[in-house]
mmCIF file of N, CA and C in Angstrom:
data_model
loop_
_atom_site.group_PDB
_atom_site.id
_atom_site.type_symbol
_atom_site.label_atom_id
_atom_site.label_comp_id
_atom_site.label_asym_id
_atom_site.label_seq_id
_atom_site.Cartn_x
_atom_site.Cartn_y
_atom_site.Cartn_z
ATOM 1 N N MET L 1 35.699 15.418 -17.577
ATOM 2 C CA MET L 1 35.684 14.319 -16.643
ATOM 3 C C MET L 1 34.691 14.556 -15.497
ATOM 4 N N LYS L 2 34.540 15.839 -15.106
ATOM 5 C CA LYS L 2 33.612 16.149 -14.025
ATOM 6 C C LYS L 2 32.178 15.842 -14.436
ATOM 7 N N ARG L 3 31.873 16.006 -15.700
ATOM 8 C CA ARG L 3 30.524 15.717 -16.176
ATOM 9 C C ARG L 3 30.206 14.226 -16.053
ATOM 10 N N LEU L 4 31.189 13.388 -16.303
ATOM 11 C CA LEU L 4 30.975 11.958 -16.163
ATOM 12 C C LEU L 4 30.696 11.581 -14.709
ATOM 13 N N TRP L 5 31.424 12.186 -13.786
ATOM 14 C CA TRP L 5 31.182 11.896 -12.375
ATOM 15 C C TRP L 5 29.804 12.376 -11.939
ATOM 16 N N PHE L 6 29.406 13.535 -12.445
ATOM 17 C CA PHE L 6 28.072 14.037 -12.122
ATOM 18 C C PHE L 6 26.998 13.100 -12.675
ATOM 19 N N ALA L 7 27.175 12.646 -13.897
ATOM 20 C CA ALA L 7 26.209 11.727 -14.503
ATOM 21 C C ALA L 7 26.178 10.405 -13.734
ATOM 22 N N PHE L 8 27.330 9.910 -13.351
ATOM 23 C CA PHE L 8 27.402 8.674 -12.587
ATOM 24 C C PHE L 8 26.731 8.835 -11.223
ATOM 25 N N ALA L 9 26.973 9.957 -10.556
ATOM 26 C CA ALA L 9 26.350 10.211 -9.250
ATOM 27 C C ALA L 9 24.834 10.324 -9.399
ATOM 28 N N PHE L 10 24.395 10.983 -10.456
ATOM 29 C CA PHE L 10 22.960 11.110 -10.693
ATOM 30 C C PHE L 10 22.318 9.745 -10.927
ATOM 31 N N LEU L 11 22.959 8.899 -11.710
ATOM 32 C CA LEU L 11 22.437 7.550 -11.953
ATOM 33 C C LEU L 11 22.391 6.727 -10.668
ATOM 34 N N LEU L 12 23.391 6.863 -9.818
ATOM 35 C CA LEU L 12 23.390 6.156 -8.536
ATOM 36 C C LEU L 12 22.244 6.635 -7.641
ATOM 37 N N ILE L 13 22.018 7.930 -7.600
ATOM 38 C CA ILE L 13 20.926 8.478 -6.795
ATOM 39 C C ILE L 13 19.579 8.001 -7.334
ATOM 40 N N ALA L 14 19.418 8.012 -8.655
ATOM 41 C CA ALA L 14 18.167 7.554 -9.263
ATOM 42 C C ALA L 14 17.934 6.069 -8.983
ATOM 43 N N ALA L 15 18.971 5.257 -9.091
ATOM 44 C CA ALA L 15 18.837 3.822 -8.820
ATOM 45 C C ALA L 15 18.513 3.578 -7.348
ATOM 46 N N ALA L 16 19.120 4.336 -6.454
ATOM 47 C CA ALA L 16 18.833 4.186 -5.019
ATOM 48 C C ALA L 16 17.395 4.593 -4.713
ATOM 49 N N ALA L 17 16.917 5.654 -5.344
ATOM 50 C CA ALA L 17 15.531 6.087 -5.128
ATOM 51 C C ALA L 17 14.550 5.039 -5.645
ATOM 52 N N CYS L 18 14.839 4.441 -6.782
ATOM 53 C CA CYS L 18 13.977 3.383 -7.325
ATOM 54 C C CYS L 18 13.973 2.159 -6.417
ATOM 55 N N ALA L 19 15.138 1.781 -5.923
ATOM 56 C CA ALA L 19 15.216 0.628 -5.024
ATOM 57 C C ALA L 19 14.457 0.904 -3.729
ATOM 58 N N TYR L 20 14.600 2.107 -3.194
ATOM 59 C CA TYR L 20 13.875 2.474 -1.975
ATOM 60 C C TYR L 20 12.366 2.414 -2.199
ATOM 61 N N GLU L 21 11.920 2.912 -3.337
ATOM 62 C CA GLU L 21 10.493 2.895 -3.654
ATOM 63 C C GLU L 21 9.966 1.471 -3.736
ATOM 64 N N GLN L 22 10.686 0.585 -4.395
ATOM 65 C CA GLN L 22 10.253 -0.801 -4.533
ATOM 66 C C GLN L 22 10.217 -1.515 -3.178
ATOM 67 N N ILE L 23 11.223 -1.297 -2.372
ATOM 68 C CA ILE L 23 11.275 -1.930 -1.053
ATOM 69 C C ILE L 23 10.157 -1.411 -0.158
ATOM 70 N N THR L 24 9.921 -0.099 -0.175
ATOM 71 C CA THR L 24 8.883 0.504 0.663
ATOM 72 C C THR L 24 7.501 0.014 0.274
ATOM 73 N N VAL L 25 7.192 0.050 -1.001
ATOM 74 C CA VAL L 25 5.863 -0.369 -1.454
ATOM 75 C C VAL L 25 5.644 -1.855 -1.165
ATOM 76 N N LYS L 26 6.650 -2.677 -1.428
ATOM 77 C CA LYS L 26 6.493 -4.119 -1.200
ATOM 78 C C LYS L 26 6.326 -4.445 0.280
ATOM 79 N N SER L 27 7.107 -3.831 1.144
ATOM 80 C CA SER L 27 6.988 -4.131 2.572
ATOM 81 C C SER L 27 5.653 -3.653 3.134
ATOM 82 N N ASN L 28 5.206 -2.469 2.732
ATOM 83 C CA ASN L 28 3.899 -1.988 3.191
ATOM 84 C C ASN L 28 2.780 -2.864 2.654
ATOM 85 N N TYR L 29 2.892 -3.277 1.404
ATOM 86 C CA TYR L 29 1.889 -4.157 0.805
ATOM 87 C C TYR L 29 1.802 -5.478 1.565
ATOM 88 N N ASN L 30 2.946 -6.085 1.841
ATOM 89 C CA ASN L 30 2.947 -7.378 2.541
ATOM 90 C C ASN L 30 2.397 -7.266 3.960
ATOM 91 N N GLU L 31 2.746 -6.185 4.673
ATOM 92 C CA GLU L 31 2.251 -5.999 6.037
ATOM 93 C C GLU L 31 0.733 -5.846 6.067
ATOM 94 N N ILE L 32 0.218 -4.965 5.231
ATOM 95 C CA ILE L 32 -1.218 -4.684 5.239
ATOM 96 C C ILE L 32 -2.005 -5.877 4.707
ATOM 97 N N LYS L 33 -1.494 -6.528 3.673
ATOM 98 C CA LYS L 33 -2.185 -7.678 3.092
ATOM 99 C C LYS L 33 -2.297 -8.819 4.106
ATOM 100 N N ALA L 34 -1.259 -9.030 4.897
ATOM 101 C CA ALA L 34 -1.293 -10.097 5.903
ATOM 102 C C ALA L 34 -2.379 -9.837 6.943
ATOM 103 N N VAL L 35 -2.526 -8.593 7.355
ATOM 104 C CA VAL L 35 -3.551 -8.268 8.354
ATOM 105 C C VAL L 35 -4.947 -8.370 7.738
ATOM 106 N N ILE L 36 -5.086 -7.970 6.474
ATOM 107 C CA ILE L 36 -6.385 -8.106 5.798
ATOM 108 C C ILE L 36 -6.775 -9.577 5.703
ATOM 109 N N ASP L 37 -5.831 -10.440 5.348
ATOM 110 C CA ASP L 37 -6.126 -11.877 5.267
ATOM 111 C C ASP L 37 -6.542 -12.433 6.624
ATOM 112 N N GLU L 38 -5.882 -11.992 7.689
ATOM 113 C CA GLU L 38 -6.266 -12.430 9.027
ATOM 114 C C GLU L 38 -7.668 -11.937 9.383
ATOM 115 N N ALA L 39 -7.982 -10.695 8.987
ATOM 116 C CA ALA L 39 -9.304 -10.140 9.291
ATOM 117 C C ALA L 39 -10.406 -10.876 8.537
ATOM 118 N N ILE L 40 -10.132 -11.268 7.307
ATOM 119 C CA ILE L 40 -11.141 -11.981 6.519
ATOM 120 C C ILE L 40 -11.424 -13.352 7.121
ATOM 121 N N THR L 41 -10.398 -14.018 7.610
ATOM 122 C CA THR L 41 -10.588 -15.360 8.163
ATOM 123 C C THR L 41 -11.072 -15.359 9.612
ATOM 124 N N ALA L 42 -11.049 -14.207 10.267
ATOM 125 C CA ALA L 42 -11.484 -14.135 11.666
ATOM 126 C C ALA L 42 -12.983 -14.384 11.764
ATOM 127 N N GLU L 43 -13.385 -15.139 12.751
ATOM 128 C CA GLU L 43 -14.796 -15.471 12.957
ATOM 129 C C GLU L 43 -15.475 -14.500 13.917
ATOM 130 N N ASN L 44 -14.770 -14.055 14.919
ATOM 131 C CA ASN L 44 -15.310 -13.192 15.958
ATOM 132 C C ASN L 44 -15.408 -11.749 15.440
ATOM 133 N N GLU L 45 -16.538 -11.090 15.679
ATOM 134 C CA GLU L 45 -16.745 -9.724 15.204
ATOM 135 C C GLU L 45 -15.822 -8.734 15.907
ATOM 136 N N ASP L 46 -15.581 -8.915 17.199
ATOM 137 C CA ASP L 46 -14.668 -8.031 17.926
ATOM 138 C C ASP L 46 -13.243 -8.158 17.392
ATOM 139 N N GLU L 47 -12.891 -9.372 17.016
ATOM 140 C CA GLU L 47 -11.563 -9.599 16.435
ATOM 141 C C GLU L 47 -11.449 -8.904 15.076
ATOM 142 N N LYS L 48 -12.508 -8.934 14.281
ATOM 143 C CA LYS L 48 -12.508 -8.244 12.991
ATOM 144 C C LYS L 48 -12.340 -6.745 13.182
ATOM 145 N N ILE L 49 -13.014 -6.187 14.188
ATOM 146 C CA ILE L 49 -12.895 -4.755 14.476
ATOM 147 C C ILE L 49 -11.457 -4.415 14.864
ATOM 148 N N LYS L 50 -10.840 -5.282 15.676
ATOM 149 C CA LYS L 50 -9.446 -5.063 16.083
ATOM 150 C C LYS L 50 -8.519 -5.093 14.867
ATOM 151 N N TYR L 51 -8.746 -6.053 13.969
ATOM 152 C CA TYR L 51 -7.929 -6.126 12.762
ATOM 153 C C TYR L 51 -8.157 -4.914 11.859
ATOM 154 N N CYS L 52 -9.395 -4.461 11.751
ATOM 155 C CA CYS L 52 -9.693 -3.288 10.924
ATOM 156 C C CYS L 52 -9.008 -2.040 11.477
ATOM 157 N N ASP L 53 -8.978 -1.900 12.798
ATOM 158 C CA ASP L 53 -8.252 -0.784 13.412
ATOM 159 C C ASP L 53 -6.756 -0.876 13.106
ATOM 160 N N GLU L 54 -6.223 -2.093 13.149
ATOM 161 C CA GLU L 54 -4.803 -2.291 12.850
ATOM 162 C C GLU L 54 -4.499 -1.989 11.386
ATOM 163 N N ILE L 55 -5.397 -2.388 10.491
ATOM 164 C CA ILE L 55 -5.225 -2.103 9.065
ATOM 165 C C ILE L 55 -5.222 -0.597 8.829
ATOM 166 N N THR L 56 -6.177 0.099 9.447
ATOM 167 C CA THR L 56 -6.264 1.549 9.291
ATOM 168 C C THR L 56 -5.008 2.229 9.826
ATOM 169 N N GLU L 57 -4.510 1.760 10.965
ATOM 170 C CA GLU L 57 -3.293 2.331 11.538
ATOM 171 C C GLU L 57 -2.082 2.101 10.623
ATOM 172 N N LYS L 58 -1.954 0.887 10.103
ATOM 173 C CA LYS L 58 -0.837 0.596 9.192
ATOM 174 C C LYS L 58 -0.939 1.434 7.916
ATOM 175 N N TRP L 59 -2.163 1.623 7.420
ATOM 176 C CA TRP L 59 -2.358 2.422 6.211
ATOM 177 C C TRP L 59 -1.960 3.877 6.481
ATOM 178 N N GLU L 60 -2.381 4.419 7.619
ATOM 179 C CA GLU L 60 -2.043 5.806 7.943
ATOM 180 C C GLU L 60 -0.541 5.981 8.134
ATOM 181 N N ASN L 61 0.125 4.974 8.680
ATOM 182 C CA ASN L 61 1.578 5.056 8.855
ATOM 183 C C ASN L 61 2.322 5.020 7.524
ATOM 184 N N SER L 62 1.790 4.291 6.566
ATOM 185 C CA SER L 62 2.478 4.176 5.277
ATOM 186 C C SER L 62 1.962 5.174 4.244
ATOM 187 N N TYR L 63 0.946 5.954 4.594
ATOM 188 C CA TYR L 63 0.309 6.869 3.651
ATOM 189 C C TYR L 63 1.293 7.873 3.046
ATOM 190 N N LYS L 64 2.084 8.530 3.894
ATOM 191 C CA LYS L 64 2.978 9.580 3.403
ATOM 192 C C LYS L 64 4.022 9.037 2.436
ATOM 193 N N SER L 65 4.634 7.923 2.796
ATOM 194 C CA SER L 65 5.700 7.403 1.934
ATOM 195 C C SER L 65 5.139 6.844 0.629
ATOM 196 N N ILE L 66 3.983 6.189 0.688
ATOM 197 C CA ILE L 66 3.426 5.628 -0.541
ATOM 198 C C ILE L 66 2.854 6.725 -1.442
ATOM 199 N N SER L 67 2.280 7.765 -0.851
ATOM 200 C CA SER L 67 1.673 8.820 -1.669
ATOM 201 C C SER L 67 2.713 9.589 -2.480
ATOM 202 N N LEU L 68 3.951 9.591 -2.028
ATOM 203 C CA LEU L 68 5.008 10.249 -2.794
ATOM 204 C C LEU L 68 5.403 9.458 -4.032
ATOM 205 N N MET L 69 5.118 8.143 -4.022
ATOM 206 C CA MET L 69 5.639 7.272 -5.064
ATOM 207 C C MET L 69 4.590 6.659 -5.969
ATOM 208 N N THR L 70 3.315 6.905 -5.719
ATOM 209 C CA THR L 70 2.269 6.160 -6.399
ATOM 210 C C THR L 70 1.340 7.097 -7.159
ATOM 211 N N ASP L 71 0.767 6.581 -8.211
ATOM 212 C CA ASP L 71 -0.228 7.312 -8.993
ATOM 213 C C ASP L 71 -1.411 7.672 -8.094
ATOM 214 N N HIS L 72 -1.754 8.952 -8.035
ATOM 215 C CA HIS L 72 -2.763 9.410 -7.081
ATOM 216 C C HIS L 72 -4.178 8.990 -7.440
ATOM 217 N N SER L 73 -4.469 8.720 -8.686
ATOM 218 C CA SER L 73 -5.825 8.280 -9.034
ATOM 219 C C SER L 73 -6.125 6.904 -8.442
ATOM 220 N N ILE L 74 -5.141 6.034 -8.429
ATOM 221 C CA ILE L 74 -5.295 4.713 -7.814
ATOM 222 C C ILE L 74 -5.265 4.853 -6.297
ATOM 223 N N PHE L 75 -4.422 5.715 -5.828
ATOM 224 C CA PHE L 75 -4.194 5.876 -4.400
ATOM 225 C C PHE L 75 -5.405 6.470 -3.686
ATOM 226 N N GLN L 76 -6.123 7.380 -4.333
ATOM 227 C CA GLN L 76 -7.265 8.042 -3.694
ATOM 228 C C GLN L 76 -8.386 7.067 -3.348
ATOM 229 N N SER L 77 -8.732 6.191 -4.256
ATOM 230 C CA SER L 77 -9.813 5.254 -3.974
ATOM 231 C C SER L 77 -9.435 4.298 -2.844
ATOM 232 N N ALA L 78 -8.173 3.902 -2.801
ATOM 233 C CA ALA L 78 -7.716 3.041 -1.705
ATOM 234 C C ALA L 78 -7.739 3.798 -0.384
ATOM 235 N N ASP L 79 -7.392 5.066 -0.411
ATOM 236 C CA ASP L 79 -7.396 5.864 0.808
ATOM 237 C C ASP L 79 -8.808 6.002 1.377
ATOM 238 N N VAL L 80 -9.791 6.149 0.514
ATOM 239 C CA VAL L 80 -11.187 6.222 0.968
ATOM 240 C C VAL L 80 -11.605 4.897 1.600
ATOM 241 N N SER L 81 -11.262 3.799 0.960
ATOM 242 C CA SER L 81 -11.631 2.477 1.495
ATOM 243 C C SER L 81 -10.983 2.206 2.846
ATOM 244 N N PHE L 82 -9.683 2.484 2.944
ATOM 245 C CA PHE L 82 -8.984 2.220 4.194
ATOM 246 C C PHE L 82 -9.404 3.203 5.284
ATOM 247 N N GLY L 83 -9.716 4.426 4.893
ATOM 248 C CA GLY L 83 -10.128 5.426 5.873
ATOM 249 C C GLY L 83 -11.454 5.121 6.530
ATOM 250 N N SER L 84 -12.346 4.491 5.792
ATOM 251 C CA SER L 84 -13.672 4.187 6.343
ATOM 252 C C SER L 84 -13.778 2.772 6.899
ATOM 253 N N LEU L 85 -12.708 2.023 6.874
ATOM 254 C CA LEU L 85 -12.747 0.614 7.263
ATOM 255 C C LEU L 85 -13.111 0.418 8.739
ATOM 256 N N SER L 86 -12.502 1.173 9.633
ATOM 257 C CA SER L 86 -12.773 1.001 11.061
ATOM 258 C C SER L 86 -14.211 1.373 11.406
ATOM 259 N N ASP L 87 -14.683 2.488 10.857
ATOM 260 C CA ASP L 87 -16.061 2.909 11.136
ATOM 261 C C ASP L 87 -17.060 1.912 10.577
ATOM 262 N N LEU L 88 -16.789 1.438 9.394
ATOM 263 C CA LEU L 88 -17.691 0.474 8.766
ATOM 264 C C LEU L 88 -17.718 -0.848 9.528
ATOM 265 N N ALA L 89 -16.592 -1.243 10.082
ATOM 266 C CA ALA L 89 -16.530 -2.495 10.845
ATOM 267 C C ALA L 89 -17.414 -2.415 12.087
ATOM 268 N N ARG L 90 -17.524 -1.239 12.662
ATOM 269 C CA ARG L 90 -18.353 -1.075 13.850
ATOM 270 C C ARG L 90 -19.840 -0.934 13.515
ATOM 271 N N GLU L 91 -20.144 -0.299 12.389
ATOM 272 C CA GLU L 91 -21.537 -0.001 12.059
ATOM 273 C C GLU L 91 -22.221 -1.079 11.227
ATOM 274 N N ASP L 92 -21.543 -1.584 10.210
ATOM 275 C CA ASP L 92 -22.155 -2.533 9.286
ATOM 276 C C ASP L 92 -21.350 -3.829 9.285
ATOM 277 N N LYS L 93 -21.577 -4.651 10.270
ATOM 278 C CA LYS L 93 -20.779 -5.861 10.455
ATOM 279 C C LYS L 93 -21.060 -6.931 9.405
ATOM 280 N N ASP L 94 -22.197 -6.825 8.722
ATOM 281 C CA ASP L 94 -22.546 -7.843 7.728
ATOM 282 C C ASP L 94 -21.711 -7.736 6.452
ATOM 283 N N SER L 95 -21.357 -6.515 6.068
ATOM 284 C CA SER L 95 -20.653 -6.341 4.796
ATOM 285 C C SER L 95 -19.163 -6.056 4.970
ATOM 286 N N ILE L 96 -18.619 -6.325 6.142
ATOM 287 C CA ILE L 96 -17.213 -6.015 6.373
ATOM 288 C C ILE L 96 -16.280 -6.882 5.536
ATOM 289 N N ASN L 97 -16.635 -8.153 5.306
ATOM 290 C CA ASN L 97 -15.773 -9.004 4.477
ATOM 291 C C ASN L 97 -15.683 -8.494 3.050
ATOM 292 N N GLU L 98 -16.804 -8.013 2.498
ATOM 293 C CA GLU L 98 -16.772 -7.453 1.144
ATOM 294 C C GLU L 98 -15.898 -6.205 1.089
ATOM 295 N N THR L 99 -15.977 -5.388 2.142
ATOM 296 C CA THR L 99 -15.156 -4.180 2.198
ATOM 297 C C THR L 99 -13.683 -4.534 2.336
ATOM 298 N N LEU L 100 -13.374 -5.550 3.120
ATOM 299 C CA LEU L 100 -11.984 -5.992 3.255
ATOM 300 C C LEU L 100 -11.440 -6.523 1.934
ATOM 301 N N ILE L 101 -12.259 -7.276 1.208
ATOM 302 C CA ILE L 101 -11.835 -7.801 -0.093
ATOM 303 C C ILE L 101 -11.615 -6.649 -1.078
ATOM 304 N N GLU L 102 -12.478 -5.639 -1.023
ATOM 305 C CA GLU L 102 -12.309 -4.474 -1.894
ATOM 306 C C GLU L 102 -11.032 -3.714 -1.549
ATOM 307 N N ALA L 103 -10.767 -3.541 -0.258
ATOM 308 C CA ALA L 103 -9.538 -2.863 0.169
ATOM 309 C C ALA L 103 -8.308 -3.656 -0.248
ATOM 310 N N LYS L 104 -8.381 -4.964 -0.144
ATOM 311 C CA LYS L 104 -7.267 -5.817 -0.577
ATOM 312 C C LYS L 104 -7.042 -5.692 -2.083
ATOM 313 N N SER L 105 -8.125 -5.624 -2.840
ATOM 314 C CA SER L 105 -8.013 -5.464 -4.289
ATOM 315 C C SER L 105 -7.373 -4.124 -4.650
ATOM 316 N N GLU L 106 -7.756 -3.073 -3.954
ATOM 317 C CA GLU L 106 -7.160 -1.764 -4.227
ATOM 318 C C GLU L 106 -5.691 -1.725 -3.820
ATOM 319 N N LEU L 107 -5.353 -2.410 -2.741
ATOM 320 C CA LEU L 107 -3.960 -2.500 -2.323
ATOM 321 C C LEU L 107 -3.133 -3.253 -3.362
ATOM 322 N N GLU L 108 -3.689 -4.333 -3.906
ATOM 323 C CA GLU L 108 -2.999 -5.078 -4.968
ATOM 324 C C GLU L 108 -2.840 -4.229 -6.223
ATOM 325 N N GLN L 109 -3.812 -3.391 -6.507
ATOM 326 C CA GLN L 109 -3.725 -2.505 -7.666
ATOM 327 C C GLN L 109 -2.586 -1.496 -7.494
ATOM 328 N N ILE L 110 -2.438 -0.966 -6.278
ATOM 329 C CA ILE L 110 -1.325 -0.053 -6.006
ATOM 330 C C ILE L 110 0.004 -0.786 -6.168
ATOM 331 N N TYR L 111 0.077 -1.980 -5.636
ATOM 332 C CA TYR L 111 1.315 -2.764 -5.719
ATOM 333 C C TYR L 111 1.650 -3.101 -7.173
ATOM 334 N N ASP L 112 0.646 -3.515 -7.941
ATOM 335 C CA ASP L 112 0.891 -3.871 -9.345
ATOM 336 C C ASP L 112 1.311 -2.671 -10.172
ATOM 337 N N SER L 113 0.747 -1.510 -9.886
ATOM 338 C CA SER L 113 1.116 -0.327 -10.666
ATOM 339 C C SER L 113 2.495 0.205 -10.288
ATOM 340 N N SER L 114 3.007 -0.205 -9.123
ATOM 341 C CA SER L 114 4.322 0.255 -8.679
ATOM 342 C C SER L 114 5.449 -0.703 -9.012
ATOM 343 N N LYS L 115 5.118 -1.933 -9.397
ATOM 344 C CA LYS L 115 6.164 -2.906 -9.708
ATOM 345 C C LYS L 115 6.933 -2.500 -10.965
ATOM 346 N N ILE L 116 8.182 -2.880 -10.973
ATOM 347 C CA ILE L 116 8.998 -2.631 -12.166
ATOM 348 C C ILE L 116 8.697 -3.728 -13.169
ATOM 349 N N ASN L 117 8.100 -3.341 -14.268
ATOM 350 C CA ASN L 117 7.886 -4.251 -15.378
ATOM 351 C C ASN L 117 7.858 -3.441 -16.675
ATOM 352 N N PHE L 118 7.837 -4.100 -17.772
ATOM 353 C CA PHE L 118 7.959 -3.443 -19.073
ATOM 354 C C PHE L 118 6.831 -2.431 -19.314
ATOM 355 N N SER L 119 5.609 -2.765 -18.956
ATOM 356 C CA SER L 119 4.488 -1.868 -19.225
ATOM 357 C C SER L 119 4.520 -0.629 -18.335
ATOM 358 N N ASN L 120 5.071 -0.716 -17.139
ATOM 359 C CA ASN L 120 5.158 0.446 -16.268
ATOM 360 C C ASN L 120 6.295 1.389 -16.663
ATOM 361 N N ILE L 121 7.308 0.863 -17.319
ATOM 362 C CA ILE L 121 8.425 1.695 -17.733
ATOM 363 C C ILE L 121 8.076 2.481 -18.989
ATOM 364 N N PHE L 122 7.408 1.810 -19.928
ATOM 365 C CA PHE L 122 7.040 2.480 -21.177
ATOM 366 C C PHE L 122 5.573 2.744 -21.165
#
C-alpha cells in the first residue's frame, strides 16, 4: 500500500511541475510579446529604446526560470537576440524593427516548443 501512495505522490508532484512550467512560460511569453508589439508600433525612437530596455529587463528576469524548462538550442539564439536588443536600439535605429520581429519569432518558437501537444510529448 505504501508503494501506491508513493506513486500517487510522485504523479502529483510531476503534474504540479508540468502545470507550473506551462503557467510560467505562458505568462512570460505574454508579457514580453506585449512589450515587443508596443515597441514595433512605436513611432518615436526614444520610445523604442525605452521599450527595448524593458524587453531586455523582462527577458533577464525570466531567464532563470525559462532556462530550466526549455530546450537550450532554441533558448540560446533567443538569449543572444534579447541580450543585444538594447545596444542595437541605440546604435542601429534603422533595423530595430527587424530585430524586434526576429526576437518575437524566437520567443514564439520557445513558446511553441514548450506547449503541451502530441508532437512535444512523443
